[in-house]
mmCIF file of C-alpha atoms and ligand atoms in Angstrom:
data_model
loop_
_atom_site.group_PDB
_atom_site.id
_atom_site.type_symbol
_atom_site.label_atom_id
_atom_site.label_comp_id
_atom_site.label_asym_id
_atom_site.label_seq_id
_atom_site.Cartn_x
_atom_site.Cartn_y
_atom_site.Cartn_z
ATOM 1 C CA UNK A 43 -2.861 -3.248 9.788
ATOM 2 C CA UNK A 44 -1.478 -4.133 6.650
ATOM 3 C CA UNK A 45 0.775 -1.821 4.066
ATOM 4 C CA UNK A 46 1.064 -2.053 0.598
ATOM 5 C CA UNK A 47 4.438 -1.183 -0.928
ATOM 6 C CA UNK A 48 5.151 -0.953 -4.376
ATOM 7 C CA UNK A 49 8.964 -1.309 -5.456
ATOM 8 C CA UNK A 50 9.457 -3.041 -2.723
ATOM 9 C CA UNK A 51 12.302 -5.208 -3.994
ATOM 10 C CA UNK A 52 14.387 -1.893 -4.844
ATOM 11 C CA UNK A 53 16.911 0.192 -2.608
ATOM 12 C CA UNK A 54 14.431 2.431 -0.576
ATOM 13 C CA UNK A 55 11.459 -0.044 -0.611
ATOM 14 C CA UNK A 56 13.539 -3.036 0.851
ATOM 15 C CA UNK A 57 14.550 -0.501 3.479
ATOM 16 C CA UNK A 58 11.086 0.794 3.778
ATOM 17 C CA UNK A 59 9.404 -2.865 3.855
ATOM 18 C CA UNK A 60 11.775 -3.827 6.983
ATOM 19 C CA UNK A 61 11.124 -0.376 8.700
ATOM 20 C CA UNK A 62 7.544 -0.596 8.144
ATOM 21 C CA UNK A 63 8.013 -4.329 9.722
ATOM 22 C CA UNK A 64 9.704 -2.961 12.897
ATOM 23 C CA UNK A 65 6.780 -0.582 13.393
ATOM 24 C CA UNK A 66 4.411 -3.774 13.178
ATOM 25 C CA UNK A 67 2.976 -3.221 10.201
ATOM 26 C CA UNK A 68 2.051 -5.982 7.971
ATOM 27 C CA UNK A 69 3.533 -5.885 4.660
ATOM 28 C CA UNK A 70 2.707 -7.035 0.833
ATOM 29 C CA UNK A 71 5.267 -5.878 -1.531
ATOM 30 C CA UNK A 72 4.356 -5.620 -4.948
ATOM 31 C CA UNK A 73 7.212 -5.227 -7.822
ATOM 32 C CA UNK A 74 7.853 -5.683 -11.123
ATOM 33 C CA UNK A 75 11.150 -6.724 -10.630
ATOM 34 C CA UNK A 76 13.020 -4.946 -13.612
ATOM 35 C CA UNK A 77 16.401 -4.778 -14.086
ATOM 36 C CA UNK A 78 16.307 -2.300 -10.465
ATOM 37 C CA UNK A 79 14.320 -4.957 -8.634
ATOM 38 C CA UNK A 80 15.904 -7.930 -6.808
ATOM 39 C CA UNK A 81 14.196 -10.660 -4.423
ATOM 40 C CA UNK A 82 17.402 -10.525 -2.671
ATOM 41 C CA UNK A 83 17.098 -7.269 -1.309
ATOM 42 C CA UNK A 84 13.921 -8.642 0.903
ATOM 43 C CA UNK A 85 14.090 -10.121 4.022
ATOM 44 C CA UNK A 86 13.331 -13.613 4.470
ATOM 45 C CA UNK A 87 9.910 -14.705 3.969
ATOM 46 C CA UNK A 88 8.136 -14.772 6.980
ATOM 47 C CA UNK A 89 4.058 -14.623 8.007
ATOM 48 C CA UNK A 90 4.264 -11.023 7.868
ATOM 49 C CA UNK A 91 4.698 -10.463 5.016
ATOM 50 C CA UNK A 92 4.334 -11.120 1.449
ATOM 51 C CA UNK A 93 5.457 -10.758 -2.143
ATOM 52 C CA UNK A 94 3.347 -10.005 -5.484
ATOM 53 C CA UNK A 95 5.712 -10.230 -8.303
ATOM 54 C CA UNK A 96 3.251 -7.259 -10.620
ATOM 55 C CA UNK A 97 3.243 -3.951 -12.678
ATOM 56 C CA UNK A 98 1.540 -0.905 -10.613
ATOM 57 C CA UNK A 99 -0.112 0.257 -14.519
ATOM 58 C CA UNK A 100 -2.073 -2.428 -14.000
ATOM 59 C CA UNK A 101 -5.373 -1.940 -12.910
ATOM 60 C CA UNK A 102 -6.785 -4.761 -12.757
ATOM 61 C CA UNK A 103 -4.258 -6.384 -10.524
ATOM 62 C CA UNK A 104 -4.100 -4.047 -8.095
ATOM 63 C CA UNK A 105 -8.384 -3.718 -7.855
ATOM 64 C CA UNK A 106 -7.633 -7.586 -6.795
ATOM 65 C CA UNK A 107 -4.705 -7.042 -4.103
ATOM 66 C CA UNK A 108 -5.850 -3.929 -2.409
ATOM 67 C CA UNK A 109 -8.968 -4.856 -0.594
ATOM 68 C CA UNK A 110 -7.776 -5.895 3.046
ATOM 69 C CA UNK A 111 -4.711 -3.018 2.783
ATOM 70 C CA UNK A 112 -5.036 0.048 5.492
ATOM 71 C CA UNK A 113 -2.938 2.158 3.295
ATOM 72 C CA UNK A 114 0.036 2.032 0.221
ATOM 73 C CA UNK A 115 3.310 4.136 0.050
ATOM 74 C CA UNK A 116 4.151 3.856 -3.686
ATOM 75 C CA UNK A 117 7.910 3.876 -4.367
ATOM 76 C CA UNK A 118 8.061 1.926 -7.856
ATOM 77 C CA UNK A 119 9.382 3.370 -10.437
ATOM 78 C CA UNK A 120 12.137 4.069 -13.128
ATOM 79 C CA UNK A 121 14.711 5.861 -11.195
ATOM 80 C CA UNK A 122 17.923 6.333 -12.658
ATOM 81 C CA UNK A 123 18.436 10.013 -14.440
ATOM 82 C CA UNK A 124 20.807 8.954 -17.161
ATOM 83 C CA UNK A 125 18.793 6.141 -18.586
ATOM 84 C CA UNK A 126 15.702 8.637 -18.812
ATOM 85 C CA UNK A 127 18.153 10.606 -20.857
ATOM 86 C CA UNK A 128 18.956 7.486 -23.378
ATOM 87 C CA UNK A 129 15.058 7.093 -23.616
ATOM 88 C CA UNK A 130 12.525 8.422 -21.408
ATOM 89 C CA UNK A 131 9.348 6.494 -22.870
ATOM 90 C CA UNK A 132 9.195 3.743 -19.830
ATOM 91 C CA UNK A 133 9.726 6.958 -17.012
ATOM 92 C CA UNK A 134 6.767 8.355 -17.984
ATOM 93 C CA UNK A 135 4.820 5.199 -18.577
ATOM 94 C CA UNK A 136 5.763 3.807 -15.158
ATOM 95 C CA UNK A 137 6.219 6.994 -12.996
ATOM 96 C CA UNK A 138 2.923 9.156 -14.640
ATOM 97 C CA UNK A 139 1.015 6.561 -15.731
ATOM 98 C CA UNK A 140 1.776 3.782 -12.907
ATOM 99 C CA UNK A 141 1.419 6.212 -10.363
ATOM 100 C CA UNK A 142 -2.194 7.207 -11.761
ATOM 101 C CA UNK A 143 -3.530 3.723 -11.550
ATOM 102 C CA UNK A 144 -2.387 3.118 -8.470
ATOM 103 C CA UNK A 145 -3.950 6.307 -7.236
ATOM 104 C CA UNK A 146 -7.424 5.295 -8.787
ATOM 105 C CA UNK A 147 -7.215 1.661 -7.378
ATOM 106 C CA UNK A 148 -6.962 3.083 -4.148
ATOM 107 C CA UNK A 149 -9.643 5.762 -4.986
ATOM 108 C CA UNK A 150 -11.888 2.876 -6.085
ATOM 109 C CA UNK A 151 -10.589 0.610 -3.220
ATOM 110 C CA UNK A 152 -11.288 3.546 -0.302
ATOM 111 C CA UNK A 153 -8.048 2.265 0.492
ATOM 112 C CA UNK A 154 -5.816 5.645 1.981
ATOM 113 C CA UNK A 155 -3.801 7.138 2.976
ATOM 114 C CA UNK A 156 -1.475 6.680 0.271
ATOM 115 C CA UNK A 157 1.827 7.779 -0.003
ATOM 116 C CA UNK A 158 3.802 9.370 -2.967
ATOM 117 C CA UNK A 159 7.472 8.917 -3.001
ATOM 118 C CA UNK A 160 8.753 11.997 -4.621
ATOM 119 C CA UNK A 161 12.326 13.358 -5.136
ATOM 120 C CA UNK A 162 13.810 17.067 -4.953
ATOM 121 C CA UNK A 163 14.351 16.449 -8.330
ATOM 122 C CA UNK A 164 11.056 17.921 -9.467
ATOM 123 C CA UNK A 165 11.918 21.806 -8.165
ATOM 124 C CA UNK A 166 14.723 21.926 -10.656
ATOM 125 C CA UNK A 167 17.994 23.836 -9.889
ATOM 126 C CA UNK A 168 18.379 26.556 -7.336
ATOM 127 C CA UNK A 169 21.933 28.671 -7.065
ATOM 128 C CA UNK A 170 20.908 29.281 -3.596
ATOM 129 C CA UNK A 171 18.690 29.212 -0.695
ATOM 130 C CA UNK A 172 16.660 26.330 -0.554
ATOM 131 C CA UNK A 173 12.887 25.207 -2.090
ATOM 132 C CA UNK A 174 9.701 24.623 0.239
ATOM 133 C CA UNK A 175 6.725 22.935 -0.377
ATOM 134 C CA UNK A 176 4.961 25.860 -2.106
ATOM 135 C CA UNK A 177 7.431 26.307 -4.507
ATOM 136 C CA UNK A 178 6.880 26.000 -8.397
ATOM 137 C CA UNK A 179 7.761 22.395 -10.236
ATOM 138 C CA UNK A 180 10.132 23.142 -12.623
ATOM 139 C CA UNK A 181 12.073 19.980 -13.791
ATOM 140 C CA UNK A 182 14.607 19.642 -16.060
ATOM 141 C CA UNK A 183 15.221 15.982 -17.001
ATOM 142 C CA UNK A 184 12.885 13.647 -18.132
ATOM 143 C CA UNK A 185 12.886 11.155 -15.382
ATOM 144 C CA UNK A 186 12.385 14.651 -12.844
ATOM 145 C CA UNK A 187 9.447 15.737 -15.349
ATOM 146 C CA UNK A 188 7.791 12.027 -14.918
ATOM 147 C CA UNK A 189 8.016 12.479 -10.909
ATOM 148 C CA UNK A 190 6.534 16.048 -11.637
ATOM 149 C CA UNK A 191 3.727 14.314 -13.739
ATOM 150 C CA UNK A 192 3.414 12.022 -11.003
ATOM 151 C CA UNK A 193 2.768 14.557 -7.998
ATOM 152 C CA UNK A 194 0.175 16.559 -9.880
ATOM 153 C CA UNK A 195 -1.927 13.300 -11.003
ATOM 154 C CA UNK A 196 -1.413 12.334 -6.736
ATOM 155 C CA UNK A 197 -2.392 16.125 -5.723
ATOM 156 C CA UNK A 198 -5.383 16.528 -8.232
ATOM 157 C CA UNK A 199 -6.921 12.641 -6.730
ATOM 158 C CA UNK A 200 -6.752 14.956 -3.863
ATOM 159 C CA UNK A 201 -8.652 17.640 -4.610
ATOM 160 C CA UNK A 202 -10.816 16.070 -7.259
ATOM 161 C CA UNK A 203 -11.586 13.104 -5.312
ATOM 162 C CA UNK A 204 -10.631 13.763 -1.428
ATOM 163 C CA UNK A 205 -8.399 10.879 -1.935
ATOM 164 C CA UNK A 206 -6.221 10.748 1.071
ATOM 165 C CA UNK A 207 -2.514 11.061 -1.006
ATOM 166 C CA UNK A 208 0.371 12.768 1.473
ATOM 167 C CA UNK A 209 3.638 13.302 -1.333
ATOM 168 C CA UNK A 210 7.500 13.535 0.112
ATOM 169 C CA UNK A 211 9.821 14.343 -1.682
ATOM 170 C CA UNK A 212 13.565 13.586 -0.560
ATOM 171 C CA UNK A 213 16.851 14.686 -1.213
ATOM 172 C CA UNK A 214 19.451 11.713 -2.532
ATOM 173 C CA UNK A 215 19.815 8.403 -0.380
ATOM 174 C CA UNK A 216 22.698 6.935 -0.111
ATOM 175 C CA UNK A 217 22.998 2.990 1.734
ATOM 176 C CA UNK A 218 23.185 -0.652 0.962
ATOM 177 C CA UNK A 219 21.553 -2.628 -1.593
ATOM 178 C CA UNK A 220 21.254 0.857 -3.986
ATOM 179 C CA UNK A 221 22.066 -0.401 -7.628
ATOM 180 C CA UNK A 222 25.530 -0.230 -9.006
ATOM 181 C CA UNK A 223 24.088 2.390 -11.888
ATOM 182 C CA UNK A 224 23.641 4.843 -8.966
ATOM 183 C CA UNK A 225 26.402 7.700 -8.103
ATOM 184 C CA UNK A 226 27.906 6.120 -4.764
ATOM 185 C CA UNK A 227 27.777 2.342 -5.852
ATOM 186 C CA UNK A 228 29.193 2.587 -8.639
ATOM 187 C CA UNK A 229 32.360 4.819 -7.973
ATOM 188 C CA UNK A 230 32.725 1.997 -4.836
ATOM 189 C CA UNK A 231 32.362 -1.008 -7.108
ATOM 190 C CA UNK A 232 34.984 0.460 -9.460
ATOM 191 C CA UNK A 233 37.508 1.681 -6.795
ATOM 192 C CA UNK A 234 37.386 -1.536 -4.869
ATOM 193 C CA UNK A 235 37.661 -4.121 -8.280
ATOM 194 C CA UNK A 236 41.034 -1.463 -8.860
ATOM 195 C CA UNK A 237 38.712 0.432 -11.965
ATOM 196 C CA UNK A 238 38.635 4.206 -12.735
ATOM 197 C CA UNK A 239 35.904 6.289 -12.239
ATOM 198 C CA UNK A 240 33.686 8.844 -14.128
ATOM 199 C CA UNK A 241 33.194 12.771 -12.899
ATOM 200 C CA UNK A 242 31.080 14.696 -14.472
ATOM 201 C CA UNK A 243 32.289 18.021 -15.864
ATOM 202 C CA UNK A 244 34.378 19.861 -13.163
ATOM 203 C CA UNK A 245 32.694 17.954 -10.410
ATOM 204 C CA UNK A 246 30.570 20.997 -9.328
ATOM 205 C CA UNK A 247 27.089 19.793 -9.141
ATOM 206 C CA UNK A 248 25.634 20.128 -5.223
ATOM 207 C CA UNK A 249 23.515 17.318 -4.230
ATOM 208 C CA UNK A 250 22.106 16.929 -0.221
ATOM 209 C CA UNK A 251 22.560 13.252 1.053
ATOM 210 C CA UNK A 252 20.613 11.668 3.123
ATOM 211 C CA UNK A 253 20.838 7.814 4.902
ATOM 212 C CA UNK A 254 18.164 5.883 3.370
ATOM 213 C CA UNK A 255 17.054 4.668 6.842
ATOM 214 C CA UNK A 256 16.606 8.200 7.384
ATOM 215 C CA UNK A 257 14.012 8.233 4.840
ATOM 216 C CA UNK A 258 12.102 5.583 5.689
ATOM 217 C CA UNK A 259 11.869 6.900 8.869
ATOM 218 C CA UNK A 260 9.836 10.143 7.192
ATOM 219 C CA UNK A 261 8.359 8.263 5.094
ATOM 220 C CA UNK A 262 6.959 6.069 8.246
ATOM 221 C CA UNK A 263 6.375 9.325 10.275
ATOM 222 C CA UNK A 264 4.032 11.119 7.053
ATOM 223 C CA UNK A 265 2.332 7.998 6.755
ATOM 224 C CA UNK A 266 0.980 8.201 10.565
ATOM 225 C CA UNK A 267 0.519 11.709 11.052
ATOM 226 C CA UNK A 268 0.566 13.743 7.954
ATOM 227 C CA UNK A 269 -2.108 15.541 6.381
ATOM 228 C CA UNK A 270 -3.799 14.491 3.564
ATOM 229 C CA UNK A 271 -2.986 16.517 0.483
ATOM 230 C CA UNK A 272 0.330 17.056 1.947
ATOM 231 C CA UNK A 273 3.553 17.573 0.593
ATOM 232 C CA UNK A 274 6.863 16.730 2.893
ATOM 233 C CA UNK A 275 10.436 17.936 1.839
ATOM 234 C CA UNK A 276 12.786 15.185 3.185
ATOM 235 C CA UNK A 277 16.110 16.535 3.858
ATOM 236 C CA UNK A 278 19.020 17.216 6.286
ATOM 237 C CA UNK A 279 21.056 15.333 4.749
ATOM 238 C CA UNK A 280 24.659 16.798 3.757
ATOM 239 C CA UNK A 281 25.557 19.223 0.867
ATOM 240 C CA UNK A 282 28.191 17.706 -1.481
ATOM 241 C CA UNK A 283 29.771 18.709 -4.750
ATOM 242 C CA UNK A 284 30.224 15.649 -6.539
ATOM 243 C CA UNK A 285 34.209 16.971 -6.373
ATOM 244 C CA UNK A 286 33.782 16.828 -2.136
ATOM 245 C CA UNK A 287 31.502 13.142 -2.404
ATOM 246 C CA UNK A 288 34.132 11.522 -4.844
ATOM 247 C CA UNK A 289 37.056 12.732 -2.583
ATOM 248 C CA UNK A 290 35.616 11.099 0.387
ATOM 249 C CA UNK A 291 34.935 7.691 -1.361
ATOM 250 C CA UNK A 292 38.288 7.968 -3.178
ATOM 251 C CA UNK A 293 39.752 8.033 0.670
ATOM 252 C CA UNK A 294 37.431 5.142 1.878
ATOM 253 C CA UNK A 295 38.571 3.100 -0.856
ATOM 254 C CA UNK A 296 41.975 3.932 0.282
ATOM 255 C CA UNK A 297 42.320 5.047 -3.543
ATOM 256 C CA UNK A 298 43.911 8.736 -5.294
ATOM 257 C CA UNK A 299 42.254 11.284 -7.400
ATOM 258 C CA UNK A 300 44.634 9.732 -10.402
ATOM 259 C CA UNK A 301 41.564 6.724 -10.838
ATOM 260 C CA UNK A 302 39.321 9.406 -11.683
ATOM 261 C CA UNK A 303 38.599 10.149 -15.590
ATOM 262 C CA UNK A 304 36.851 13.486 -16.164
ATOM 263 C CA UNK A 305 33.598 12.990 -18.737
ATOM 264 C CA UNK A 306 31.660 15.492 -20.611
ATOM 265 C CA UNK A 307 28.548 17.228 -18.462
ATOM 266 C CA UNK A 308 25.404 15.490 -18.640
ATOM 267 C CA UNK A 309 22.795 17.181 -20.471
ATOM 268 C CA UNK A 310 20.896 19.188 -18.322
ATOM 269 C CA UNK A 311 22.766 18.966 -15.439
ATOM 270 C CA UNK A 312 21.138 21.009 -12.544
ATOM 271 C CA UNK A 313 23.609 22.710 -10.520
ATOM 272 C CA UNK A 314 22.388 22.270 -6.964
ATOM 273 C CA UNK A 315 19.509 21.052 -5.437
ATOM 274 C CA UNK A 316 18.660 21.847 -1.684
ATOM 275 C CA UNK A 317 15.627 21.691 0.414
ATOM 276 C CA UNK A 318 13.796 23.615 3.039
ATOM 277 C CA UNK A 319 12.571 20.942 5.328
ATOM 278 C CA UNK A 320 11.416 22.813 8.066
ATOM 279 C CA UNK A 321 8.074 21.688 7.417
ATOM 280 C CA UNK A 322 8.181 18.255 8.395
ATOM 281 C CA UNK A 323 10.783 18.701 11.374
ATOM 282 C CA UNK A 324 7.745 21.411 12.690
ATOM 283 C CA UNK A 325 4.687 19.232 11.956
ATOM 284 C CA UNK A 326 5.937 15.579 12.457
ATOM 285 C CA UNK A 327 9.013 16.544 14.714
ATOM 286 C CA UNK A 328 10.808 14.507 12.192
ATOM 287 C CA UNK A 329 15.034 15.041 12.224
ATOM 288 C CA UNK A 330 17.584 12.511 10.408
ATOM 289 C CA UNK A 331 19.720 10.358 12.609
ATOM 290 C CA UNK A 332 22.854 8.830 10.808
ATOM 291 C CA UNK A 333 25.623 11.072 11.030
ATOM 292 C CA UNK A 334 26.758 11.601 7.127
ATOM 293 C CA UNK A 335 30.632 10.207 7.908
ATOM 294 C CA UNK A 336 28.996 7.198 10.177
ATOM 295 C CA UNK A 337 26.700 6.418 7.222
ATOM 296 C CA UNK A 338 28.922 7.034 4.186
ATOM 297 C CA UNK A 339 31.670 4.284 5.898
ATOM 298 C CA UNK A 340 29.223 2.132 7.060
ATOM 299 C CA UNK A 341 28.021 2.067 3.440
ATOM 300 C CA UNK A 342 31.286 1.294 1.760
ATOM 301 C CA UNK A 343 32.111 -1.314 4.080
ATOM 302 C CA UNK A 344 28.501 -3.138 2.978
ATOM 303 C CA UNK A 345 29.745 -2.953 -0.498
ATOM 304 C CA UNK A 346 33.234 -4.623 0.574
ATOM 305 C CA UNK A 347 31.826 -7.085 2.437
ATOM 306 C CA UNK A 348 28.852 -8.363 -0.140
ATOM 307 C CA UNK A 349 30.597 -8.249 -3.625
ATOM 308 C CA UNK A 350 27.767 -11.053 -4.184
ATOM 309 C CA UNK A 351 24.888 -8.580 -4.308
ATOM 310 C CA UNK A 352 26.269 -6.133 -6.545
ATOM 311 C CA UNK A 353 28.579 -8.354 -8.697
ATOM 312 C CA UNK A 354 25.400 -10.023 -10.946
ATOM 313 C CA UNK A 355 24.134 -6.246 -11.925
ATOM 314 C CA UNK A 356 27.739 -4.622 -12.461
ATOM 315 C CA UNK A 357 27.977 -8.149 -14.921
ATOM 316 C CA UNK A 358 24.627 -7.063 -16.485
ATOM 317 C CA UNK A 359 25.280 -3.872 -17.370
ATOM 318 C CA UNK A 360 28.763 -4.993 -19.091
HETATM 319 P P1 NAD B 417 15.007 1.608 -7.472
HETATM 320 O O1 NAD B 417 15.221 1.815 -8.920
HETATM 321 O O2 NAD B 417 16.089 1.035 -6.621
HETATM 322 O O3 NAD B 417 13.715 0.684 -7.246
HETATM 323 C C1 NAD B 417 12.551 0.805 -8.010
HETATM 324 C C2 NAD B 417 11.730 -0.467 -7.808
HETATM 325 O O4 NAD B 417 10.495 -0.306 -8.545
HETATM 326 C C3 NAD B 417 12.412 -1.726 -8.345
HETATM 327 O O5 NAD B 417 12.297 -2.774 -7.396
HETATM 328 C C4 NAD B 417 11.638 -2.048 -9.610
HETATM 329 O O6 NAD B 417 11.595 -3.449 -9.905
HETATM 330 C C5 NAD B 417 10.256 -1.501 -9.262
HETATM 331 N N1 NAD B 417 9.448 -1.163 -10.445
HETATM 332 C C6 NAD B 417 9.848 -0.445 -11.532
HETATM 333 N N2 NAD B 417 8.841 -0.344 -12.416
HETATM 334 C C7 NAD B 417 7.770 -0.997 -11.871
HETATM 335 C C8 NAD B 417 6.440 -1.239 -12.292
HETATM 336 N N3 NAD B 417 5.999 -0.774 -13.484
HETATM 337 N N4 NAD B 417 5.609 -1.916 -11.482
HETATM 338 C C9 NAD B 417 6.041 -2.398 -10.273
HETATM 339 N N5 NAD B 417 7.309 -2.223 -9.825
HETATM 340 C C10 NAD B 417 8.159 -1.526 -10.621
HETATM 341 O O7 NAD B 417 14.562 3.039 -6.915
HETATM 342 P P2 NAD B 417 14.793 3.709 -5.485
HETATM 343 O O8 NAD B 417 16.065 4.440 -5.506
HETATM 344 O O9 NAD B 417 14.531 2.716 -4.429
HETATM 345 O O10 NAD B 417 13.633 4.791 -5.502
HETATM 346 C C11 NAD B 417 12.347 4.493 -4.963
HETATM 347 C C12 NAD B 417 11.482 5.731 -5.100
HETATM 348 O O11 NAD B 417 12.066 6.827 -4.395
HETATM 349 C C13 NAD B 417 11.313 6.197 -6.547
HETATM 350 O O12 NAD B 417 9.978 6.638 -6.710
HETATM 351 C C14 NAD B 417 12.281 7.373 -6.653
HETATM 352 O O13 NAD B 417 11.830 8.289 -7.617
HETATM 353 C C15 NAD B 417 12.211 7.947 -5.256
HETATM 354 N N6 NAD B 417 13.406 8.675 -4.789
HETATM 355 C C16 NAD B 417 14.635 8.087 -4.869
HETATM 356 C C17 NAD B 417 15.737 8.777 -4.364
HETATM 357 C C18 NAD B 417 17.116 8.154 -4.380
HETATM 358 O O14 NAD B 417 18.095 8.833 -4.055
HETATM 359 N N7 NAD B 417 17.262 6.880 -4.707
HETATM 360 C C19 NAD B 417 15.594 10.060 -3.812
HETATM 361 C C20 NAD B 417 14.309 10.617 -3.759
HETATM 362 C C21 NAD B 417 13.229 9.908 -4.244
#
């Protein structure tokens, strides 16, 4: 049985291809490698596996690899909020567009069932309560509205086509080998090279956290035995105000709240996000794992003890 992942090379593919190994799947990763994607983050090579360096918009290349592939979970794409907001034209190139020719290689391919890597991100804001499945997309910033874009092109393939496409979509992920752009990575980097950190506004945004083993773990469990046409919240992870999430790294950096500079909002900023996931707990008897203060420690100690990894990228982005 072999597996198809795209973004591969990035934080929750790497996670996802080594997972997906465990379970004894075979595994071809195929990635773009942009400035997200790093070789390093794979295992070593081994006869299980292989890598396509390649861009999921196009076609072409992916009616070549696909034949021989039981089924795909696509996870490539641009990912980072605030660069969508500098210039969103490669978010919805790669996460519409990508996601659409991927979906009709696999169409064309019979190749299923294929998995959409989604994000809470595409419900928009909610002051309280939390969204299921059936609830209304209504996303706020660009790189949310190209995951939006994304789900309906995935869900129509479904009903237009029967195309066997199952979409999660999952809280934030927190781990190792997440880039240094990213919330948690990059207030670590800063606190442990003795730099000062950004909050946004008064720190209140709510985001749920989740272990990205956790997700993979869904991700595994919706590509066995969920439905297709299927959408999956992913969540149980731990509400945070970004106040509460930079306290606790402050701490396990053994650094104060004086190394923190307050910056203007970000445009757009949703409040809170939160998720109903009783769905998949019900159908798939899926629950996360990694206890939130196990995982958040364990996480800072990766980035203490492999400056090497993130070093190059913190470099790169000056
Ligand atoms: P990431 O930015 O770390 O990795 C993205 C990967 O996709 C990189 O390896 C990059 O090289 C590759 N890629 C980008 N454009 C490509 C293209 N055109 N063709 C082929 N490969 C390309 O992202 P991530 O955090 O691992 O997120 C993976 C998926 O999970 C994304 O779809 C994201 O929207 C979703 N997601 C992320 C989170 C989170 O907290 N990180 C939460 C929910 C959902």
């Amino acid at each position: 049985m072999r597996l198809l992942v795209t973004g591969g090379a990035g934080f929750i593919g790497s996670h996802l291809v080594r997972a997906a190994l465990e379970e004894g799947w075979e595994v071809t990763v195929l990635d773009l490698l942009t400035y997200a994607g790093n070789r390093a983050n794979l295992p070593p090579p081994g006869p299980r596996w292989s890598f396509v360096r390649g861009d999921v918009r196009d076609g072409e290349a992916l009616r070549r690899l696909l034949p021989g592939h039981e089924a795909v979970v696509h996870c490539a794409a641009e990912s980072h909020v605030d660069r969508s907001i500098a210039g969103a034209t490669e978010f919805t190139s790669t996460n519409v567009l990508g996601t659409h020719t991927v979906l009709e290689a696999a169409r064309r391919a019979g190749v299923g069932p294929l998995v959409v890597v989604s994000t809470d991100e595409v419900y928009g804001s909610i002051a309280e309560g939390a969204w299921d499945e059936e609830q209304p997309l209504r996303p706020n910033s660009p790189y949310a509205a190209s995951k939006a874009g994304a789900d309906l092109v995935a869900l129509a393939y479904h009903r237009t086509h029967g195309t066997d496409v199952r979409i999660t979509r999952c809280a934030n992920n927190y781990g190792p080998r997440q880039h240094p752009e990213k919330l948690i990575p990059h207030f670590v980097t800063r606190l442990l090279t003795g730099g000062r950190v950004p909050l946004y506004g008064e720190g209140a945004n709510v985001r749920e956290w989740l272990h990205v083993e956790d997700h993979c773990r869904a991700l595994l469990s919706v590509l066995a035995d969920g439905s297709p046409g299927g959408v999956y919240n992913i969540g149980g992870g731990t509400e945070l105000t970004n106040r509460e999430m930079t306290g606790r790294l402050l701490r396990l950096c053994g650094a104060d709240w004086d190394r923190v500079d307050r910056v203007p909002d970000r445009a757009g900023h949703d409040l809170r996000y939160a998720l109903d996931d009783g769905r998949i707990r019900r159908e798939l008897g899926y629950a996360p794992q990694v206890p939130f203060e196990d995982g958040l420690a364990a996480t800072v100690e990766w980035y203490r003890a492999n400056p090497s990894w993130w070093e190059p990228a913190v470099r790169a982005a000056g």
